[in-house]
Amino acid sequence: KNQVEQSPQSLIILEGKNCTLQCNYTVSPFSNLRWYKQDTGRGPVSLTIMTFSENTKSNGRYTATLDADTKQSSLHITASQLSDSASYICVVTYLIRLSGGSYIPTFGRGTSLIVHP
Amino acid sequence: DTGVSQNPRHKITKRGQNVTFRCDPISEHNRLYWYRQTLGQGPEFLTYFQNEAQLEKSRLLSDRFSAERPKGSFSTLEIQRTEQGDSAMYLCASSLDLTAGTEAFFGQGTRLTVV
């Protein structure tokens, strides 16, 4: 079972509409949560970052929320544009105990967003 | 360009051959990560360096995989005796210090195709 689950897996919306993407995680202890945007064939680019004490963070048309009690986060995109078509990945940084014990960013599978004109 | 640089961008190799990828992180970043991403999936953690020390290795990193960061700057990821299942995008990321509020910056990735 993935430790970072995202929904929906894919989403198609019309240009100008709003949408909300969901992220649930089970890992702990938790350092921070990020949302990344990844265009096809390119590396992920950070949109927002929140620590466990933050509830919301905005970056232009992107607004992320975090409920550390329920371990849920959402990414809301307002007034979508064609260039928003991409994969949106939720990344949780937590203490991973493989050998030394380090904080490692762990990725969800992403939500594929397609914005149609 | 002061971002994370990965080379080559694309690599096609025959099954059984060895391949090596290079990652040049942002110069002052002491932390470096390797991830593997297959089609339709999020990146999966492979290994992590703090300076030249390899502190974490995922169970995904089989004996055929080895990573180095000899001087705490650039890193290489080698895959020996490649298999078709190794076909994926290999992503490198670097950061200063991954505490709260610090971002990991990603390179464009190396896409490996094993035929």
PDB file of C-alpha atoms in Angstrom:
ATOM      1  CA  LYS A   1       0.000   0.000   0.000  1.00  0.00           C
ATOM      2  CA  ASN A   2       1.289   3.422  -0.967  1.00  0.00           C
ATOM      3  CA  GLN A   3       2.121   5.643   1.955  1.00  0.00           C
ATOM      4  CA  VAL A   4       1.028   8.675  -0.066  1.00  0.00           C
ATOM      5  CA  GLU A   5      -2.263   8.225  -1.905  1.00  0.00           C
ATOM      6  CA  GLN A   6      -3.644  10.696  -4.417  1.00  0.00           C
ATOM      7  CA  SER A   7      -7.033  11.085  -6.019  1.00  0.00           C
ATOM      8  CA  PRO A   8      -8.369  11.261  -8.585  1.00  0.00           C
ATOM      9  CA  GLN A   9      -5.891   9.397 -10.746  1.00  0.00           C
ATOM     10  CA  SER A  10      -6.801  11.608 -13.697  1.00  0.00           C
ATOM     11  CA  LEU A  11      -9.033  14.593 -14.262  1.00  0.00           C
ATOM     12  CA  ILE A  12     -10.283  16.427 -17.338  1.00  0.00           C
ATOM     13  CA  ILE A  13     -11.698  19.947 -16.991  1.00  0.00           C
ATOM     14  CA  LEU A  14     -12.556  22.846 -19.243  1.00  0.00           C
ATOM     15  CA  GLU A  15     -10.366  25.918 -19.385  1.00  0.00           C
ATOM     16  CA  GLY A  16     -11.394  28.498 -16.822  1.00  0.00           C
ATOM     17  CA  LYS A  17     -12.900  25.994 -14.392  1.00  0.00           C
ATOM     18  CA  ASN A  18     -11.650  25.239 -10.886  1.00  0.00           C
ATOM     19  CA  CYS A  19     -10.570  21.855  -9.579  1.00  0.00           C
ATOM     20  CA  THR A  20      -9.364  20.232  -6.365  1.00  0.00           C
ATOM     21  CA  LEU A  21      -6.871  17.401  -6.052  1.00  0.00           C
ATOM     22  CA  GLN A  22      -6.581  15.240  -2.944  1.00  0.00           C
ATOM     23  CA  CYS A  23      -3.673  13.670  -1.077  1.00  0.00           C
ATOM     24  CA  ASN A  24      -3.874  11.306   1.901  1.00  0.00           C
ATOM     25  CA  TYR A  25      -0.783  10.065   3.669  1.00  0.00           C
ATOM     26  CA  THR A  26      -0.043   7.587   6.418  1.00  0.00           C
ATOM     27  CA  VAL A  27       3.611   8.271   7.171  1.00  0.00           C
ATOM     28  CA  SER A  28       5.074   9.795  10.313  1.00  0.00           C
ATOM     29  CA  PRO A  29       6.935  11.568  11.794  1.00  0.00           C
ATOM     30  CA  PHE A  30       6.215  14.185   9.234  1.00  0.00           C
ATOM     31  CA  SER A  31       8.401  17.130   8.298  1.00  0.00           C
ATOM     32  CA  ASN A  32       6.649  18.849   5.424  1.00  0.00           C
ATOM     33  CA  LEU A  33       4.302  18.330   2.522  1.00  0.00           C
ATOM     34  CA  ARG A  34       4.821  19.681  -0.967  1.00  0.00           C
ATOM     35  CA  TRP A  35       2.848  19.771  -4.155  1.00  0.00           C
ATOM     36  CA  TYR A  36       4.854  19.450  -7.351  1.00  0.00           C
ATOM     37  CA  LYS A  37       3.859  20.008 -10.953  1.00  0.00           C
ATOM     38  CA  GLN A  38       5.459  17.715 -13.507  1.00  0.00           C
ATOM     39  CA  ASP A  39       5.155  18.311 -17.222  1.00  0.00           C
ATOM     40  CA  THR A  40       5.554  15.276 -19.463  1.00  0.00           C
ATOM     41  CA  GLY A  41       9.188  14.259 -19.838  1.00  0.00           C
ATOM     42  CA  ARG A  42      10.473  16.835 -17.366  1.00  0.00           C
ATOM     43  CA  GLY A  43      11.485  16.899 -13.727  1.00  0.00           C
ATOM     44  CA  PRO A  44       9.003  17.949 -11.008  1.00  0.00           C
ATOM     45  CA  VAL A  45       8.786  21.627 -10.062  1.00  0.00           C
ATOM     46  CA  SER A  46       7.643  22.707  -6.599  1.00  0.00           C
ATOM     47  CA  LEU A  47       4.357  24.612  -6.276  1.00  0.00           C
ATOM     48  CA  THR A  48       3.842  24.857  -2.507  1.00  0.00           C
ATOM     49  CA  ILE A  49       5.414  23.603   0.685  1.00  0.00           C
ATOM     50  CA  MET A  50       3.789  23.363   4.115  1.00  0.00           C
ATOM     51  CA  THR A  51       5.030  22.256   7.497  1.00  0.00           C
ATOM     52  CA  PHE A  52       2.795  20.350   9.904  1.00  0.00           C
ATOM     53  CA  SER A  53       1.815  23.605  11.623  1.00  0.00           C
ATOM     54  CA  GLU A  54       0.526  25.309   8.491  1.00  0.00           C
ATOM     55  CA  ASN A  55      -3.053  24.912   7.266  1.00  0.00           C
ATOM     56  CA  THR A  56      -2.954  26.682   3.944  1.00  0.00           C
ATOM     57  CA  LYS A  57      -0.463  28.069   1.462  1.00  0.00           C
ATOM     58  CA  SER A  58      -1.108  29.911  -1.796  1.00  0.00           C
ATOM     59  CA  ASN A  59       0.996  30.387  -4.889  1.00  0.00           C
ATOM     60  CA  GLY A  60      -0.900  32.393  -7.489  1.00  0.00           C
ATOM     61  CA  ARG A  61      -3.820  30.310  -8.713  1.00  0.00           C
ATOM     62  CA  TYR A  62      -2.697  27.332  -6.601  1.00  0.00           C
ATOM     63  CA  THR A  63      -3.878  26.961  -3.004  1.00  0.00           C
ATOM     64  CA  ALA A  64      -2.833  24.018  -0.873  1.00  0.00           C
ATOM     65  CA  THR A  65      -4.446  23.014   2.408  1.00  0.00           C
ATOM     66  CA  LEU A  66      -3.201  20.637   5.066  1.00  0.00           C
ATOM     67  CA  ASP A  67      -4.950  18.877   7.936  1.00  0.00           C
ATOM     68  CA  ALA A  68      -2.186  17.192   9.909  1.00  0.00           C
ATOM     69  CA  ASP A  69      -4.712  15.541  12.256  1.00  0.00           C
ATOM     70  CA  THR A  70      -6.475  13.650   9.486  1.00  0.00           C
ATOM     71  CA  LYS A  71      -3.312  13.470   7.331  1.00  0.00           C
ATOM     72  CA  GLN A  72      -5.013  14.993   4.335  1.00  0.00           C
ATOM     73  CA  SER A  73      -3.995  17.701   1.905  1.00  0.00           C
ATOM     74  CA  SER A  74      -5.649  19.264  -1.090  1.00  0.00           C
ATOM     75  CA  LEU A  75      -4.481  21.387  -4.001  1.00  0.00           C
ATOM     76  CA  HIS A  76      -7.032  23.782  -5.431  1.00  0.00           C
ATOM     77  CA  ILE A  77      -6.470  25.292  -8.864  1.00  0.00           C
ATOM     78  CA  THR A  78      -8.595  28.274  -9.791  1.00  0.00           C
ATOM     79  CA  ALA A  79      -9.383  29.577 -13.276  1.00  0.00           C
ATOM     80  CA  SER A  80      -7.518  26.725 -14.969  1.00  0.00           C
ATOM     81  CA  GLN A  81      -5.383  27.394 -18.021  1.00  0.00           C
ATOM     82  CA  LEU A  82      -4.271  25.097 -20.818  1.00  0.00           C
ATOM     83  CA  SER A  83      -0.742  25.240 -19.425  1.00  0.00           C
ATOM     84  CA  ASP A  84      -1.993  23.659 -16.193  1.00  0.00           C
ATOM     85  CA  SER A  85      -2.185  20.323 -18.040  1.00  0.00           C
ATOM     86  CA  ALA A  86       0.384  18.211 -16.189  1.00  0.00           C
ATOM     87  CA  SER A  87       0.804  15.673 -13.448  1.00  0.00           C
ATOM     88  CA  TYR A  88       0.405  17.024  -9.905  1.00  0.00           C
ATOM     89  CA  ILE A  89       2.312  15.097  -7.299  1.00  0.00           C
ATOM     90  CA  CYS A  90       1.955  15.197  -3.531  1.00  0.00           C
ATOM     91  CA  VAL A  91       5.262  14.707  -1.719  1.00  0.00           C
ATOM     92  CA  VAL A  92       5.543  14.013   1.993  1.00  0.00           C
ATOM     93  CA  THR A  93       8.918  14.263   3.719  1.00  0.00           C
ATOM     94  CA  TYR A  94       9.158  11.969   6.693  1.00  0.00           C
ATOM     95  CA  LEU A  95      11.702  10.033   8.706  1.00  0.00           C
ATOM     96  CA  ILE A  96      12.580   6.889   6.813  1.00  0.00           C
ATOM     97  CA  ARG A  97      14.382   4.219   8.762  1.00  0.00           C
ATOM     98  CA  LEU A  98      16.220   2.133   6.198  1.00  0.00           C
ATOM     99  CA  SER A  99      19.655   2.374   7.718  1.00  0.00           C
ATOM    100  CA  GLY A 100      20.675   5.721   9.187  1.00  0.00           C
ATOM    101  CA  GLY A 101      17.328   7.395   9.697  1.00  0.00           C
ATOM    102  CA  SER A 102      16.910  10.329   7.324  1.00  0.00           C
ATOM    103  CA  TYR A 103      14.120  12.602   6.168  1.00  0.00           C
ATOM    104  CA  ILE A 104      13.306  11.548   2.616  1.00  0.00           C
ATOM    105  CA  PRO A 105      10.733  13.076   0.238  1.00  0.00           C
ATOM    106  CA  THR A 106       8.229  10.356  -0.684  1.00  0.00           C
ATOM    107  CA  PHE A 107       6.020  10.778  -3.705  1.00  0.00           C
ATOM    108  CA  GLY A 108       2.442   9.901  -4.459  1.00  0.00           C
ATOM    109  CA  ARG A 109       1.576   8.561  -7.917  1.00  0.00           C
ATOM    110  CA  GLY A 110       0.216  11.901  -9.021  1.00  0.00           C
ATOM    111  CA  THR A 111      -2.996  13.168 -10.557  1.00  0.00           C
ATOM    112  CA  SER A 112      -2.921  13.675 -14.297  1.00  0.00           C
ATOM    113  CA  LEU A 113      -4.789  16.895 -15.117  1.00  0.00           C
ATOM    114  CA  ILE A 114      -5.916  17.708 -18.647  1.00  0.00           C
ATOM    115  CA  VAL A 115      -7.356  21.131 -19.356  1.00  0.00           C
ATOM    116  CA  HIS A 116      -9.416  21.344 -22.542  1.00  0.00           C
ATOM    117  CA  PRO A 117     -10.129  24.619 -24.376  1.00  0.00           C
TER     118      PRO A 117
ATOM    119  CA  ASP B   1      22.290  27.383 -15.769  1.00  0.00           C
ATOM    120  CA  THR B   2      22.482  27.006 -11.993  1.00  0.00           C
ATOM    121  CA  GLY B   3      19.890  24.241 -11.633  1.00  0.00           C
ATOM    122  CA  VAL B   4      20.341  20.501 -11.239  1.00  0.00           C
ATOM    123  CA  SER B   5      21.860  19.057 -14.396  1.00  0.00           C
ATOM    124  CA  GLN B   6      21.562  15.441 -15.533  1.00  0.00           C
ATOM    125  CA  ASN B   7      23.374  13.723 -18.369  1.00  0.00           C
ATOM    126  CA  PRO B   8      22.586  12.182 -20.692  1.00  0.00           C
ATOM    127  CA  ARG B   9      18.961  13.188 -21.185  1.00  0.00           C
ATOM    128  CA  HIS B  10      18.216  10.001 -23.088  1.00  0.00           C
ATOM    129  CA  LYS B  11      19.963   6.641 -23.212  1.00  0.00           C
ATOM    130  CA  ILE B  12      19.082   3.597 -25.287  1.00  0.00           C
ATOM    131  CA  THR B  13      21.021   0.454 -24.485  1.00  0.00           C
ATOM    132  CA  LYS B  14      20.889  -3.237 -25.238  1.00  0.00           C
ATOM    133  CA  ARG B  15      19.930  -5.634 -22.496  1.00  0.00           C
ATOM    134  CA  GLY B  16      22.976  -6.785 -20.581  1.00  0.00           C
ATOM    135  CA  GLN B  17      25.007  -3.632 -21.133  1.00  0.00           C
ATOM    136  CA  ASN B  18      26.146  -1.309 -18.355  1.00  0.00           C
ATOM    137  CA  VAL B  19      25.070   2.318 -18.226  1.00  0.00           C
ATOM    138  CA  THR B  20      26.152   5.277 -16.112  1.00  0.00           C
ATOM    139  CA  PHE B  21      24.246   8.493 -15.464  1.00  0.00           C
ATOM    140  CA  ARG B  22      25.599  11.696 -14.045  1.00  0.00           C
ATOM    141  CA  CYS B  23      23.965  14.316 -11.839  1.00  0.00           C
ATOM    142  CA  ASP B  24      25.415  17.733 -11.077  1.00  0.00           C
ATOM    143  CA  PRO B  25      23.479  19.264  -8.165  1.00  0.00           C
ATOM    144  CA  ILE B  26      23.141  22.941  -7.346  1.00  0.00           C
ATOM    145  CA  SER B  27      26.646  23.836  -6.205  1.00  0.00           C
ATOM    146  CA  GLU B  28      26.058  24.621  -2.526  1.00  0.00           C
ATOM    147  CA  HIS B  29      23.568  21.793  -1.934  1.00  0.00           C
ATOM    148  CA  ASN B  30      24.894  19.098   0.368  1.00  0.00           C
ATOM    149  CA  ARG B  31      22.012  16.653  -0.076  1.00  0.00           C
ATOM    150  CA  LEU B  32      21.470  14.632  -3.233  1.00  0.00           C
ATOM    151  CA  TYR B  33      18.732  12.126  -4.058  1.00  0.00           C
ATOM    152  CA  TRP B  34      18.146   9.630  -6.860  1.00  0.00           C
ATOM    153  CA  TYR B  35      14.641   8.559  -7.851  1.00  0.00           C
ATOM    154  CA  ARG B  36      13.233   6.275 -10.525  1.00  0.00           C
ATOM    155  CA  GLN B  37       9.969   7.024 -12.284  1.00  0.00           C
ATOM    156  CA  THR B  38       8.059   4.679 -14.571  1.00  0.00           C
ATOM    157  CA  LEU B  39       5.202   5.713 -16.822  1.00  0.00           C
ATOM    158  CA  GLY B  40       2.126   6.811 -14.903  1.00  0.00           C
ATOM    159  CA  GLN B  41       3.794   6.500 -11.516  1.00  0.00           C
ATOM    160  CA  GLY B  42       5.279   8.976  -9.108  1.00  0.00           C
ATOM    161  CA  PRO B  43       9.045   8.985  -8.539  1.00  0.00           C
ATOM    162  CA  GLU B  44      10.288   6.181  -6.276  1.00  0.00           C
ATOM    163  CA  PHE B  45      13.158   6.797  -3.896  1.00  0.00           C
ATOM    164  CA  LEU B  46      16.407   4.971  -4.705  1.00  0.00           C
ATOM    165  CA  THR B  47      19.178   6.483  -2.619  1.00  0.00           C
ATOM    166  CA  TYR B  48      20.312   9.564  -0.723  1.00  0.00           C
ATOM    167  CA  PHE B  49      23.676  11.241  -0.112  1.00  0.00           C
ATOM    168  CA  GLN B  50      24.610  13.802   2.465  1.00  0.00           C
ATOM    169  CA  ASN B  51      27.845  15.242   1.124  1.00  0.00           C
ATOM    170  CA  GLU B  52      29.852  12.184   0.012  1.00  0.00           C
ATOM    171  CA  ALA B  53      28.176   9.766   2.415  1.00  0.00           C
ATOM    172  CA  GLN B  54      25.467   7.472   1.073  1.00  0.00           C
ATOM    173  CA  LEU B  55      23.090   7.427   4.034  1.00  0.00           C
ATOM    174  CA  GLU B  56      20.046   5.658   2.653  1.00  0.00           C
ATOM    175  CA  LYS B  57      19.407   2.976   0.043  1.00  0.00           C
ATOM    176  CA  SER B  58      15.979   1.775  -0.993  1.00  0.00           C
ATOM    177  CA  ARG B  59      15.178  -1.897  -1.385  1.00  0.00           C
ATOM    178  CA  LEU B  60      14.591  -1.019  -5.059  1.00  0.00           C
ATOM    179  CA  LEU B  61      18.336  -0.587  -5.420  1.00  0.00           C
ATOM    180  CA  SER B  62      19.384  -4.103  -6.362  1.00  0.00           C
ATOM    181  CA  ASP B  63      22.966  -5.364  -6.474  1.00  0.00           C
ATOM    182  CA  ARG B  64      23.170  -4.260 -10.108  1.00  0.00           C
ATOM    183  CA  PHE B  65      22.756  -0.635  -9.076  1.00  0.00           C
ATOM    184  CA  SER B  66      25.504   1.476  -7.541  1.00  0.00           C
ATOM    185  CA  ALA B  67      25.669   5.164  -6.809  1.00  0.00           C
ATOM    186  CA  GLU B  68      28.594   7.323  -5.842  1.00  0.00           C
ATOM    187  CA  ARG B  69      29.265  10.898  -4.878  1.00  0.00           C
ATOM    188  CA  PRO B  70      33.034  10.836  -4.464  1.00  0.00           C
ATOM    189  CA  LYS B  71      33.738  14.454  -3.570  1.00  0.00           C
ATOM    190  CA  GLY B  72      30.355  15.468  -2.309  1.00  0.00           C
ATOM    191  CA  SER B  73      29.583  17.321  -5.525  1.00  0.00           C
ATOM    192  CA  PHE B  74      28.409  15.434  -8.623  1.00  0.00           C
ATOM    193  CA  SER B  75      26.980  11.937  -8.389  1.00  0.00           C
ATOM    194  CA  THR B  76      26.865   8.942 -10.709  1.00  0.00           C
ATOM    195  CA  LEU B  77      24.344   6.130 -10.876  1.00  0.00           C
ATOM    196  CA  GLU B  78      25.503   2.947 -12.599  1.00  0.00           C
ATOM    197  CA  ILE B  79      23.335   0.051 -13.665  1.00  0.00           C
ATOM    198  CA  GLN B  80      25.124  -3.159 -14.545  1.00  0.00           C
ATOM    199  CA  ARG B  81      23.732  -5.892 -16.797  1.00  0.00           C
ATOM    200  CA  THR B  82      20.665  -3.829 -17.658  1.00  0.00           C
ATOM    201  CA  GLU B  83      17.286  -5.507 -17.912  1.00  0.00           C
ATOM    202  CA  GLN B  84      14.169  -4.360 -19.746  1.00  0.00           C
ATOM    203  CA  GLY B  85      12.551  -3.629 -16.393  1.00  0.00           C
ATOM    204  CA  ASP B  86      15.184  -0.974 -15.780  1.00  0.00           C
ATOM    205  CA  SER B  87      13.597   1.181 -18.481  1.00  0.00           C
ATOM    206  CA  ALA B  88      12.449   4.322 -16.661  1.00  0.00           C
ATOM    207  CA  MET B  89      13.173   7.984 -16.042  1.00  0.00           C
ATOM    208  CA  TYR B  90      15.953   8.437 -13.481  1.00  0.00           C
ATOM    209  CA  LEU B  91      15.619  11.693 -11.581  1.00  0.00           C
ATOM    210  CA  CYS B  92      18.186  13.436  -9.424  1.00  0.00           C
ATOM    211  CA  ALA B  93      17.342  16.084  -6.840  1.00  0.00           C
ATOM    212  CA  SER B  94      19.394  18.229  -4.487  1.00  0.00           C
ATOM    213  CA  SER B  95      18.714  20.384  -1.470  1.00  0.00           C
ATOM    214  CA  LEU B  96      20.554  22.359   1.172  1.00  0.00           C
ATOM    215  CA  ASP B  97      18.888  20.891   4.202  1.00  0.00           C
ATOM    216  CA  LEU B  98      15.613  19.060   4.055  1.00  0.00           C
ATOM    217  CA  THR B  99      14.068  20.483   7.174  1.00  0.00           C
ATOM    218  CA  ALA B 100      10.782  22.284   7.125  1.00  0.00           C
ATOM    219  CA  GLY B 101      10.527  24.830   4.345  1.00  0.00           C
ATOM    220  CA  THR B 102      13.494  23.654   2.300  1.00  0.00           C
ATOM    221  CA  GLU B 103      12.820  22.676  -1.288  1.00  0.00           C
ATOM    222  CA  ALA B 104      14.403  19.814  -3.200  1.00  0.00           C
ATOM    223  CA  PHE B 105      15.180  20.856  -6.768  1.00  0.00           C
ATOM    224  CA  PHE B 106      14.947  18.270  -9.506  1.00  0.00           C
ATOM    225  CA  GLY B 107      16.873  17.796 -12.707  1.00  0.00           C
ATOM    226  CA  GLN B 108      15.195  17.035 -16.021  1.00  0.00           C
ATOM    227  CA  GLY B 109      15.965  13.360 -15.662  1.00  0.00           C
ATOM    228  CA  THR B 110      17.657  10.705 -17.761  1.00  0.00           C
ATOM    229  CA  ARG B 111      15.281   8.508 -19.702  1.00  0.00           C
ATOM    230  CA  LEU B 112      16.655   4.982 -20.054  1.00  0.00           C
ATOM    231  CA  THR B 113      15.306   2.546 -22.630  1.00  0.00           C
ATOM    232  CA  VAL B 114      16.597  -1.008 -22.526  1.00  0.00           C
ATOM    233  CA  VAL B 115      15.954  -2.940 -25.735  1.00  0.00           C
TER     234      VAL B 115
END
